[in-house]
Short mmCIF file of C-alpha atoms and ligand atoms in Angstrom, two decimals:
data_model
loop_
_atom_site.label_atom_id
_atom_site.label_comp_id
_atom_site.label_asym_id
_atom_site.label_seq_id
_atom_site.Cartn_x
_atom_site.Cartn_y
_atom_site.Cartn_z
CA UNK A 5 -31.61 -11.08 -14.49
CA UNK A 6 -29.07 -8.55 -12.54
CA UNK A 7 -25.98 -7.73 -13.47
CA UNK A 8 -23.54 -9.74 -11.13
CA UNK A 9 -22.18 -7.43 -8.71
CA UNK A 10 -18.55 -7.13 -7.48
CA UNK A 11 -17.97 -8.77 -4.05
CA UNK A 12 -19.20 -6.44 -0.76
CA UNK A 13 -15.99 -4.57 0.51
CA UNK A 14 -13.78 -4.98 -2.73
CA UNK A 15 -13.35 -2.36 -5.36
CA UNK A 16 -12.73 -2.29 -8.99
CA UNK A 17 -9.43 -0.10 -9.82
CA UNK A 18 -10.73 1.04 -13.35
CA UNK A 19 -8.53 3.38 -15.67
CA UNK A 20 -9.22 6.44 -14.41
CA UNK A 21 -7.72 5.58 -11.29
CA UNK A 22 -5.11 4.03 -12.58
CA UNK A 23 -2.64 6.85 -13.10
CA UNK A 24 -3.37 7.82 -8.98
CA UNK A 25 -2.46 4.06 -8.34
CA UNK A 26 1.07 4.34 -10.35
CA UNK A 27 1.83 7.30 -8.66
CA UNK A 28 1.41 5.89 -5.63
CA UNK A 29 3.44 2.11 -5.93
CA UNK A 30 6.04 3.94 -8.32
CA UNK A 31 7.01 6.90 -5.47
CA UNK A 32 6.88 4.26 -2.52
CA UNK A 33 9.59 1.83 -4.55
CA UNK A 34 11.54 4.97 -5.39
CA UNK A 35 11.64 5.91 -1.87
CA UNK A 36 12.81 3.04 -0.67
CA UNK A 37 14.39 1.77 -3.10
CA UNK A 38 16.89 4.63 -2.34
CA UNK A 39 17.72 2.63 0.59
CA UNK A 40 18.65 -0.70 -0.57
CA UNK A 41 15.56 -2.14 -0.55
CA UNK A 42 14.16 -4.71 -2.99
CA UNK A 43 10.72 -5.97 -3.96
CA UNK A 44 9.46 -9.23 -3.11
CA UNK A 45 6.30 -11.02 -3.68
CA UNK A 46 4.68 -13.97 -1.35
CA UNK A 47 1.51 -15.58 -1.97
CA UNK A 48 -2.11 -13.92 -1.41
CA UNK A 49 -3.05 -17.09 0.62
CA UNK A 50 -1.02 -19.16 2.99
CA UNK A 51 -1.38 -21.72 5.72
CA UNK A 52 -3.74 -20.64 8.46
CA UNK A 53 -1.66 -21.98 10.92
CA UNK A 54 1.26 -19.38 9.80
CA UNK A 55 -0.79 -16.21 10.79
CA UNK A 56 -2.36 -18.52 13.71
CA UNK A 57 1.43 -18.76 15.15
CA UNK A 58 2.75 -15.27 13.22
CA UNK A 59 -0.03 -12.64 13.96
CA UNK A 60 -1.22 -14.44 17.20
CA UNK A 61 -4.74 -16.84 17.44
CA UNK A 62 -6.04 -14.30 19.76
CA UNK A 63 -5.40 -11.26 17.83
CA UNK A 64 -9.13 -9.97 16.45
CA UNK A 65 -7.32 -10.10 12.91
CA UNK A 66 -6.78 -13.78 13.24
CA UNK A 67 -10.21 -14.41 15.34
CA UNK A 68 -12.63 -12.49 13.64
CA UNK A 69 -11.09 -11.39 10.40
CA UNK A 70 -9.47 -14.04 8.31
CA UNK A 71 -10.81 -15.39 5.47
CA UNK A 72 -10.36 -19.02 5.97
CA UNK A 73 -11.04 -22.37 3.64
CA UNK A 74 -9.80 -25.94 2.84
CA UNK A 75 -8.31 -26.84 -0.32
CA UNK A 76 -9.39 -30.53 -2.31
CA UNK A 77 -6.67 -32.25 0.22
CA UNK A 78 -8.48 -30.91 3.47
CA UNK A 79 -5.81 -28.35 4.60
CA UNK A 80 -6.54 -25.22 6.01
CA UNK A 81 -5.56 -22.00 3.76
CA UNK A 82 -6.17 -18.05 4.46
CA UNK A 83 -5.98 -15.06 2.31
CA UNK A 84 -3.47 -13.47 4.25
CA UNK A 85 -4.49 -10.28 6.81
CA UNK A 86 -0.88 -8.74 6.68
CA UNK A 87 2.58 -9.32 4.97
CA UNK A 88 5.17 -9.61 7.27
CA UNK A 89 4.32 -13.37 8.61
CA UNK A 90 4.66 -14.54 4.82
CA UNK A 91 7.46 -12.22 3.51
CA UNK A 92 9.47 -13.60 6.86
CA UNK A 93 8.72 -17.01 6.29
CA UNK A 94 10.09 -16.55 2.68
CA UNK A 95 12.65 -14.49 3.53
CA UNK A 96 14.17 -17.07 6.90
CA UNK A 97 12.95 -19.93 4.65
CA UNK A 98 14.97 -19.84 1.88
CA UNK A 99 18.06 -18.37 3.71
CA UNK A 100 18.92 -15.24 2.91
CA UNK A 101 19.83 -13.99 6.20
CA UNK A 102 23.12 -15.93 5.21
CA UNK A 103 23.83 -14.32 2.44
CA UNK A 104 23.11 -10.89 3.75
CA UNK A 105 22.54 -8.95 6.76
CA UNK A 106 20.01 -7.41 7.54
CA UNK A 107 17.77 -8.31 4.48
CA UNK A 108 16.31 -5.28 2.83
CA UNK A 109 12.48 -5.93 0.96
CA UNK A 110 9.32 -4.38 0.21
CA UNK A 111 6.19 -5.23 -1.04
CA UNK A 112 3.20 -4.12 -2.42
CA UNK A 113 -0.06 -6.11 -2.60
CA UNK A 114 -4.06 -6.97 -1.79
CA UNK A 115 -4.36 -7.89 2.03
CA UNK A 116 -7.71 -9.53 3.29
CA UNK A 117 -9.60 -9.04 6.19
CA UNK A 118 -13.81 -9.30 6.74
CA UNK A 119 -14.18 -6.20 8.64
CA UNK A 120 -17.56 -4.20 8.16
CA UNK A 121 -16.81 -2.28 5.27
CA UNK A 122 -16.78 1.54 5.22
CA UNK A 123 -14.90 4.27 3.87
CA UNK A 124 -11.54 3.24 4.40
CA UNK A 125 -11.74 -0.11 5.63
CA UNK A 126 -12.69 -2.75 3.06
CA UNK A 127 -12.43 -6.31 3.11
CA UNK A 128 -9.84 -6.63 0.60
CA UNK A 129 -7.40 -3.73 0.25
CA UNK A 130 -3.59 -2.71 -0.22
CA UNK A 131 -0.36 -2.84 1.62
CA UNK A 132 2.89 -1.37 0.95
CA UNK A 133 5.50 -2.62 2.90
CA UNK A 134 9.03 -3.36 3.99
CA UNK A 135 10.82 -5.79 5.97
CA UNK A 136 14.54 -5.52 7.28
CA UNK A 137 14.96 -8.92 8.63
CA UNK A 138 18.33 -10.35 10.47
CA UNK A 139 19.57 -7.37 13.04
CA UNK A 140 18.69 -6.07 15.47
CA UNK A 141 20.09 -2.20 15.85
CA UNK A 142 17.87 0.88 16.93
CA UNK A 143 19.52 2.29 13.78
CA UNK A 144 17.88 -0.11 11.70
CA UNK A 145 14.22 0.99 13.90
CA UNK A 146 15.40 4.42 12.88
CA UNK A 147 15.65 3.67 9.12
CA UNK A 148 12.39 2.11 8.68
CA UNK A 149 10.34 5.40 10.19
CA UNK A 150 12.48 7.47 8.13
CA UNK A 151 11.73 5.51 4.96
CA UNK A 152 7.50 5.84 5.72
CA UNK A 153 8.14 9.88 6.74
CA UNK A 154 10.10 10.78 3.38
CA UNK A 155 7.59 8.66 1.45
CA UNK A 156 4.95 10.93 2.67
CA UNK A 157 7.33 13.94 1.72
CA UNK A 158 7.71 12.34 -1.54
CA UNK A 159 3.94 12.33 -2.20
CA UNK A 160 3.66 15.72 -0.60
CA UNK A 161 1.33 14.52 1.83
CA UNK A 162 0.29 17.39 4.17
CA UNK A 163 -0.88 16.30 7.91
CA UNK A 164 0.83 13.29 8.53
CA UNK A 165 1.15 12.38 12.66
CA UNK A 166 3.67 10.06 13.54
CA UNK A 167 3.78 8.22 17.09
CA UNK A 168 6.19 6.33 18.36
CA UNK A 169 6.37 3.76 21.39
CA UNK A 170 8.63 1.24 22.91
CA UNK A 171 6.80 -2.24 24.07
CA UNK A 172 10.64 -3.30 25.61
CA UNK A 173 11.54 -7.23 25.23
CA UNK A 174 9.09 -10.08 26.05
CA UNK A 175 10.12 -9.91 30.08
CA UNK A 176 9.24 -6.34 29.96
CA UNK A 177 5.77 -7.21 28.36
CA UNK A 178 4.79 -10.14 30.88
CA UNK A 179 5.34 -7.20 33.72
CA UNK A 180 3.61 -5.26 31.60
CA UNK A 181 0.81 -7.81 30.70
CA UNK A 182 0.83 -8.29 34.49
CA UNK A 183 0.58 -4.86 35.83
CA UNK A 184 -2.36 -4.81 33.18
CA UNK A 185 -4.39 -7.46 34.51
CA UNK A 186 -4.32 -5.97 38.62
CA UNK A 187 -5.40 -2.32 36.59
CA UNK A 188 -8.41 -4.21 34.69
CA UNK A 189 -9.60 -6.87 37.05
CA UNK A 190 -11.28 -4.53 39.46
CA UNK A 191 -13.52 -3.95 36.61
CA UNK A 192 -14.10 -7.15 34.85
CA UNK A 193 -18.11 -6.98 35.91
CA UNK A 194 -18.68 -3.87 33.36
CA UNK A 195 -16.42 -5.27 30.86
CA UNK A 196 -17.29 -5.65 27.37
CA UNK A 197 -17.52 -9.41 26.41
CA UNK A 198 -14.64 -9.34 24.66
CA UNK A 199 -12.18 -7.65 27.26
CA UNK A 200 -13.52 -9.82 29.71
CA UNK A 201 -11.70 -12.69 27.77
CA UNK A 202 -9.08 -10.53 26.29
CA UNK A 203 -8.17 -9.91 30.46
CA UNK A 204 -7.21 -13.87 30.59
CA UNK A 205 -5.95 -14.49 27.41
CA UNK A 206 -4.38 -11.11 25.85
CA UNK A 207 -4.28 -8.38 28.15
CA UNK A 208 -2.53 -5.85 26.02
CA UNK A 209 -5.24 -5.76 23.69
CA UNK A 210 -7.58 -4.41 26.72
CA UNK A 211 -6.18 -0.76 25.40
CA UNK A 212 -7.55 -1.01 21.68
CA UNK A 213 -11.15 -1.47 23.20
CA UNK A 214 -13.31 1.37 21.82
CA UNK A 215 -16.18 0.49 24.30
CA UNK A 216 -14.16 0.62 27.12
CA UNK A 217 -11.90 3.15 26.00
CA UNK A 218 -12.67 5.24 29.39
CA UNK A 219 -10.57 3.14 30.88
CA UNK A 220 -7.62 3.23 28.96
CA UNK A 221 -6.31 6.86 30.47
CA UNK A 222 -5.81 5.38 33.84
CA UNK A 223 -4.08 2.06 32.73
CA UNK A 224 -0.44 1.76 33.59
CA UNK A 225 1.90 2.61 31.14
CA UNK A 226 4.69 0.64 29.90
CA UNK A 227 7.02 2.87 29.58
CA UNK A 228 7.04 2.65 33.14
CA UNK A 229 8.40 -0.98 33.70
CA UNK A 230 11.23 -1.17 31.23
CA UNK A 231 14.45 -2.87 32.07
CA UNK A 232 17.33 -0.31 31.62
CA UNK A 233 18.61 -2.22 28.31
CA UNK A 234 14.86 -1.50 26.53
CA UNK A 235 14.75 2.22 27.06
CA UNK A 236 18.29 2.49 26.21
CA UNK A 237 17.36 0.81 23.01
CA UNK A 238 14.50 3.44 22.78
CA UNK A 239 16.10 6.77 23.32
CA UNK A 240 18.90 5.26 20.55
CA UNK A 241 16.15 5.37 18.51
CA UNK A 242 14.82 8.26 19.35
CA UNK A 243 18.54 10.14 18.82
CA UNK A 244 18.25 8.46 14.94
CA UNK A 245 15.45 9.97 14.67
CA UNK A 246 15.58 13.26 15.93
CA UNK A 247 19.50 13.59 13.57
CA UNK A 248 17.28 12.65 10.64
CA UNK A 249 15.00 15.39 11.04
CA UNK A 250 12.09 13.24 11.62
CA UNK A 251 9.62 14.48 13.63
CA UNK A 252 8.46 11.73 15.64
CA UNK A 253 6.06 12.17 18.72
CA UNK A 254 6.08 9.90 21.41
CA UNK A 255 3.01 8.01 22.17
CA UNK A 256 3.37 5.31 25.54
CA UNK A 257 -0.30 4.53 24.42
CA UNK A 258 0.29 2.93 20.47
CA UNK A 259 0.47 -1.04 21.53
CA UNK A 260 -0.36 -2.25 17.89
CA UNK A 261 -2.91 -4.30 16.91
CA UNK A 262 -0.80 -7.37 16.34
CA UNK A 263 0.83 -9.70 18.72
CA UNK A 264 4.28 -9.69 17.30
CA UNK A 265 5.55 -6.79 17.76
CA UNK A 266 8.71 -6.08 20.26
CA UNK A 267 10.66 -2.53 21.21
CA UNK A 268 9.77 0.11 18.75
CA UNK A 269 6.32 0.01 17.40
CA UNK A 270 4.96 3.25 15.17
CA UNK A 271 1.92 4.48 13.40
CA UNK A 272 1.15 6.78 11.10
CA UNK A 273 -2.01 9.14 11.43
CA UNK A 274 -3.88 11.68 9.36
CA UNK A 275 -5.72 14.43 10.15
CA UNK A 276 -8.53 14.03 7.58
CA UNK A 277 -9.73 10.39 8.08
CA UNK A 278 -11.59 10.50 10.75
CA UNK A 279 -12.06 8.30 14.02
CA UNK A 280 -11.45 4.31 13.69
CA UNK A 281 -9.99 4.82 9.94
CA UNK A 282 -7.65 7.60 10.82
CA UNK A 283 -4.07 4.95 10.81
CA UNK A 284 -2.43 5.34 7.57
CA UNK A 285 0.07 2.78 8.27
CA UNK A 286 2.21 1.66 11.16
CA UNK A 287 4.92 -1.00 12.20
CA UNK A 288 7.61 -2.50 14.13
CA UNK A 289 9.99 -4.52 15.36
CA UNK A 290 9.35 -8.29 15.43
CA UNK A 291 12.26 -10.00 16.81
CA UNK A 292 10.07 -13.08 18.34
CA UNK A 293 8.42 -13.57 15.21
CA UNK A 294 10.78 -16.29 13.12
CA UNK A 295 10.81 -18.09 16.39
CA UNK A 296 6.90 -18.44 16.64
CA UNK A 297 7.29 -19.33 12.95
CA UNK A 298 9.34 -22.25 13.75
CA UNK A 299 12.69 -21.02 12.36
CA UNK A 300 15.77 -20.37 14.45
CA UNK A 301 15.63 -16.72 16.10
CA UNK A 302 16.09 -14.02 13.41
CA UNK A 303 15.33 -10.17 14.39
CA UNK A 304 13.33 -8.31 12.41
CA UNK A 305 11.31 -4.82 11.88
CA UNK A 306 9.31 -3.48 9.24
CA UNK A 307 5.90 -1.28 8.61
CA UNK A 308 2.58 -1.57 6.63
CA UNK A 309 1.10 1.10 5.33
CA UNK A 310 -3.11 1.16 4.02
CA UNK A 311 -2.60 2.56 -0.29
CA UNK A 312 -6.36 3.48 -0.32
CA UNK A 313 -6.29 5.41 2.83
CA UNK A 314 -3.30 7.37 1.34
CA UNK A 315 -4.81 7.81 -1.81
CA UNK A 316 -8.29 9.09 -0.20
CA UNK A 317 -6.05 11.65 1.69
CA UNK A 318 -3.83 12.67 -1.79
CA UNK A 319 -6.98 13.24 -3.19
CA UNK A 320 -8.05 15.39 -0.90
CA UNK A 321 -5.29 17.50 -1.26
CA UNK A 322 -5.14 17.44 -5.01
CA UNK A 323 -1.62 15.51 -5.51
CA UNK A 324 -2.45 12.31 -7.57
CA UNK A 325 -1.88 13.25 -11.12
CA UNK A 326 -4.37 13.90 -13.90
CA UNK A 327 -5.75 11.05 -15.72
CA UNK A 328 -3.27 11.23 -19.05
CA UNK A 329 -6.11 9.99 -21.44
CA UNK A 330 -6.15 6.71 -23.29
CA UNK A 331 -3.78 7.88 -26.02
CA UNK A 332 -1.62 10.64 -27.33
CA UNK A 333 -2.38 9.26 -31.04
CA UNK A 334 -5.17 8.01 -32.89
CA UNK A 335 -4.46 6.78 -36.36
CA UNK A 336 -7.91 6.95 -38.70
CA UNK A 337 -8.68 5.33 -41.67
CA UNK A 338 -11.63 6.59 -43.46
CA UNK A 339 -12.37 4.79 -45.94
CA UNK A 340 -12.95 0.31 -45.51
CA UNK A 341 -9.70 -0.11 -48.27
CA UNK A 342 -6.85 2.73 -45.88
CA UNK A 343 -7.22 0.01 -43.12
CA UNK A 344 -3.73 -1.54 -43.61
CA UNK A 345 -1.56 1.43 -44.61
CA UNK A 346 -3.44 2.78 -41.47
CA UNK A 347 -2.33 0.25 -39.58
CA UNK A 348 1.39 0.58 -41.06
CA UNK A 349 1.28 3.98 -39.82
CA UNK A 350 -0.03 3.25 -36.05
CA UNK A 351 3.30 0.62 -35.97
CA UNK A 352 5.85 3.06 -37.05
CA UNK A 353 4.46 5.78 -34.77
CA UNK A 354 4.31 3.64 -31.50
CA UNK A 355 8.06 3.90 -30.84
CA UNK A 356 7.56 7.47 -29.87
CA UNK A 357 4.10 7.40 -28.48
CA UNK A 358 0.65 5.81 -27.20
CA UNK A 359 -1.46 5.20 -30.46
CA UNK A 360 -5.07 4.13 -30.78
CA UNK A 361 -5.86 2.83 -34.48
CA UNK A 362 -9.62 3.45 -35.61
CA UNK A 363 -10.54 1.74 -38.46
CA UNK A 364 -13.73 1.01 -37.90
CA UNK A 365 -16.63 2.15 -40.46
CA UNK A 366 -17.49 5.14 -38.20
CA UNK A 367 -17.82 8.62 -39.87
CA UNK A 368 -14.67 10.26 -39.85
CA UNK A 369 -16.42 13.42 -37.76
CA UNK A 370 -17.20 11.14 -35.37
CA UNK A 371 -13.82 9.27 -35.32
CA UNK A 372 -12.63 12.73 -34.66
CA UNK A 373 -15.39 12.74 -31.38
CA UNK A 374 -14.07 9.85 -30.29
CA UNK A 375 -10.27 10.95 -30.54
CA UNK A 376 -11.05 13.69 -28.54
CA UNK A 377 -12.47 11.76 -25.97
CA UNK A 378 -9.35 9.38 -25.43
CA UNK A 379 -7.61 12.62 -24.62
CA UNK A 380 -5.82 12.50 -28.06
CA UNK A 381 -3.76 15.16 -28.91
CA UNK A 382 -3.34 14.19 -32.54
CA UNK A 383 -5.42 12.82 -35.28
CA UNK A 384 -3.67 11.08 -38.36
CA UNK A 385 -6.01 10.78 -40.59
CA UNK A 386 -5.32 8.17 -43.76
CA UNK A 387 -8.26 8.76 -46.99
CA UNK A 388 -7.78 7.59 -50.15
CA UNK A 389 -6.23 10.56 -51.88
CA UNK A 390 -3.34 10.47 -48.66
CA UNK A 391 -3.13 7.26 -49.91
CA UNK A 392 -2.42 7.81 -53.30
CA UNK A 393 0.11 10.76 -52.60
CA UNK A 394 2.13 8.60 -49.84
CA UNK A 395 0.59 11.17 -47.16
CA UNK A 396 -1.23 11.69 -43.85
CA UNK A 397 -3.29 14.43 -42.53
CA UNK A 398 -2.14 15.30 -39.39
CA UNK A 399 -4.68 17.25 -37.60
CA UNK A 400 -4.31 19.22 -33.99
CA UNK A 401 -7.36 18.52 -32.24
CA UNK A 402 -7.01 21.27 -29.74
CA UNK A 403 -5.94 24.21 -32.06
CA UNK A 404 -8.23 22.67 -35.02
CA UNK A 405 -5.43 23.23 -37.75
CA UNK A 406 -4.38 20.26 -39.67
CA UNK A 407 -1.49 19.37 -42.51
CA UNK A 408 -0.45 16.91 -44.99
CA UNK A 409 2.68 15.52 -44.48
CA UNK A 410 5.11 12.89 -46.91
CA UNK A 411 4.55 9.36 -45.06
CA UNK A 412 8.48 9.33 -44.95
CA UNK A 413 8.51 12.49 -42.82
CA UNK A 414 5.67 11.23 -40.60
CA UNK A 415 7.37 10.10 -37.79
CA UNK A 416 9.68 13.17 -37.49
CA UNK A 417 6.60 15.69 -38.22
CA UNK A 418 4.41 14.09 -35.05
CA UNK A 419 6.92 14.17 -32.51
CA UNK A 420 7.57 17.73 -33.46
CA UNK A 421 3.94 18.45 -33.36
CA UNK A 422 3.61 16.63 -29.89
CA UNK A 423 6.62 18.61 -28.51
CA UNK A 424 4.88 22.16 -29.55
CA UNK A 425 1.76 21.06 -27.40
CA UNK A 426 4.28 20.51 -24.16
P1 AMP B 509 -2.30 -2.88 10.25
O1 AMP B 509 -1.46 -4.04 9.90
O2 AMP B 509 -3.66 -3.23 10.74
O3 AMP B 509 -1.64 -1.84 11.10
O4 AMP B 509 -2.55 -2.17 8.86
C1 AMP B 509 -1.72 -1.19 8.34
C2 AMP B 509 -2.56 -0.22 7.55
O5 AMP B 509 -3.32 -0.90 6.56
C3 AMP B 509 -3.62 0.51 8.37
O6 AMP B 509 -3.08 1.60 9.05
C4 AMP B 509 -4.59 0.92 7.30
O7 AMP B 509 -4.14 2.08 6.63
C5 AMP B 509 -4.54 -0.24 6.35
N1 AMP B 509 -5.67 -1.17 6.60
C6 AMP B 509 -5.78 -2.10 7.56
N2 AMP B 509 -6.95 -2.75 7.47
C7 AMP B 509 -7.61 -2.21 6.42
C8 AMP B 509 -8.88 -2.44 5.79
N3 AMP B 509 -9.72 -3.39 6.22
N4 AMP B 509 -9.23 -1.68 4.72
C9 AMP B 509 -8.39 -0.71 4.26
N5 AMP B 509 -7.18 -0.46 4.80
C10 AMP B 509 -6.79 -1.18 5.86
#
């Protein structure tokens, strides 16, 4: 019988990878962090009917995507697609846009959506995030690009593109959605399926079509029918922006994939993933959003960014760290009756560093094998005449040399030995 295999479009994080991971969550919560903001956690699934209202039903992530099912009481659940729709409903939901205004959070944590899996685009994969929820202020706009452009300068990230756009306030976008439909309905005969119904139900997603993408140059812009008060709001951002020293290009194309998004909208690019899979990460504002949710109106804007995109473009570029090993440590008995003071000894040396005990009935030669292969730096090695004497031998198993050293003076001797290897 086969081997059960792990479910298409997921991925096992196993321990080599794990250092590259750390990296990657510990400098994004630094980052921001550094800002005020603080981590929150929502559920991996939630109502269906909160992405249904919160993402849009029309959007292809809610269409197509979702992974959908009824728990024992009949109620329709999802794995959630995206954060923001749950991190707002906790966020407007239990208040704290009373307490404190705006509300500063980020997040980190597996998103789900059944898209055909390739590199870069599985079916479950990871989102870092932030939300500022409760003002509205083209400062706060500002703050949030910053934040994902010094993240990437944290990591060191070479080749980073980001765009910037304006989709002005929900008048702006009916005009918009309007001016849309006279461009596209000329052409509804060589549509694609799928634009054809998009043109009746959600024109602004007629410019994400890749099959009719010919069409998209000629479209109108929005930038172009924007009420005085929306590209005001714009060019403040803009101004943030450009003080900060973030080099933002403006793009009147980006729309977003997602219906909620209002004035600024942003994504980030890189060079080295190619076509579909080339977004990094990208958000908004979402000022409607609470609203849709059922809550009173509460402004909001925040971004998503894709961790195993990132990390495929680190790697390329040789920043995530070197796998550390298992161990710095390991603590050998060699003979059945050394197990416990070998044991003693792992204790009293784990205050200062990562120790592996091997007491197993393995040769000590090959103990010594194995040690090296955990990336040990150390051996302490524990035979019966150590015993006797109230020693170890500690052993250097890069430079080969090894000493015995008083039990009482173990502690002090290792870190001293582990220091002269820095
Ligand atoms: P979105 O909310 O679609 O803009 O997603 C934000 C980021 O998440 C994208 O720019 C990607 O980097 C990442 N992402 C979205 N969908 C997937 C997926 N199916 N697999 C891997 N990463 C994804």
């Amino acid at each position: 019988m086969a081997g059960i295999a792990a479910p298409r479009g997921t991925h096992d994080i196993l321990p080599a990878e794990a250092p590259a991971w750390r990296w990657l969550l510990d400098t994004h919560s630094r980052v921001v962090e550094s800002y005020g903001y603080r981590p929150i956690a929502t559920p991996v699934f939630e109502a269906t009917e909160l992405f249904a209202r919160g993402v849009g039903a029309e959007t292809d992530v809610v269409e197509k995507q979702m992974f959908t099912f009824e728990d024992r009481g009949g109620r329709s659940l999802a794995l959630r697609p995206e954060g923001t729709a749950g991190v707002v409903r906790a966020v407007v939901g239990a208040h704290l846009e009373q307490e404190r205004r705006p509300v500063r959070v980020h997040y980190q944590g597996p998103m789900f959506r059944a898209e055909r899996p390739q590199a870069g685009r599985q079916h479950q994969f990871t989102h870092l995030g932030v939300e500022c929820i409760g003002e509205r202020s083209p400062h706060l706009d500002a703050e949030i690009v910053e934040m994902a452009w010094r993240f990437f300068q944290a990591l060191g990230l070479e080749g980073v593109q980001l765009q910037v756009n304006t989709l002005g306030d929900a008048e702006d976008r009916r005009r918009y959605r309007e001016a849309l439909v006279a461009y596209y309905a000329p052409f509804r005969e060589r549509l694609c399926d799928d634009c054809r119904r998009r043109l009746e139900v959600n024109p602004l997603r007629l410019l994400d079509c890749k099959k009719d993408a010919d069409l998209v140059p000629g479209a109108p812009l929005i930038w172009e029918l924007l009420d005085a008060g929306s590209k005001a709001h714009f060019t403040a951002v803009l101004a943030s922006l450009e003080a900060a020293e973030v080099p933002a290009a403006v793009n009147h194309r980006i729309v977003r994939g997602l219906d909620y998004y209002a004035d600024t909208v942003f994504e980030l690019w890189h060079e080295s993933l190619h076509g579909a899979q080339n977004a990094l990460g990208g958000g908004g504002r979402y000022d409607g959003l609470a609203e849709l949710l059922g809550f009173a109106t509460t402004p909001g804007v925040g971004y998503a960014l894709g961790a195993e995109r990132i990390l495929i473009a680190a790697e390329q570029q040789q920043l995530t760290p070197q796998d550390a090993g298992d161990c710095d440590i390991v603590v050998c008995s060699v003979e059945g009756p050394q197990a416990e003071r070998a044991a003693e000894i792992a204790r009293l040396l784990r205050g200062d560093a990562r120790v592996v005990l091997d007491v197993s009935d393995r040769r000590l030669d090959r103990k010594l094998r194995q040690s090296d292969k955990l990336g040990a730096r150390l051996a302490v090695i524990v035979g019966e005449e150590e015993e006797r004497a109230e020693e170890a031998t500690v052993r250097d198993l890069a430079a080969h040399t090894q000493q015995r050293v008083p039990t009482s003076q173990l502690a002090d001797a290792v870190r001293h030995a582990l220091d002269a290897q820095r």
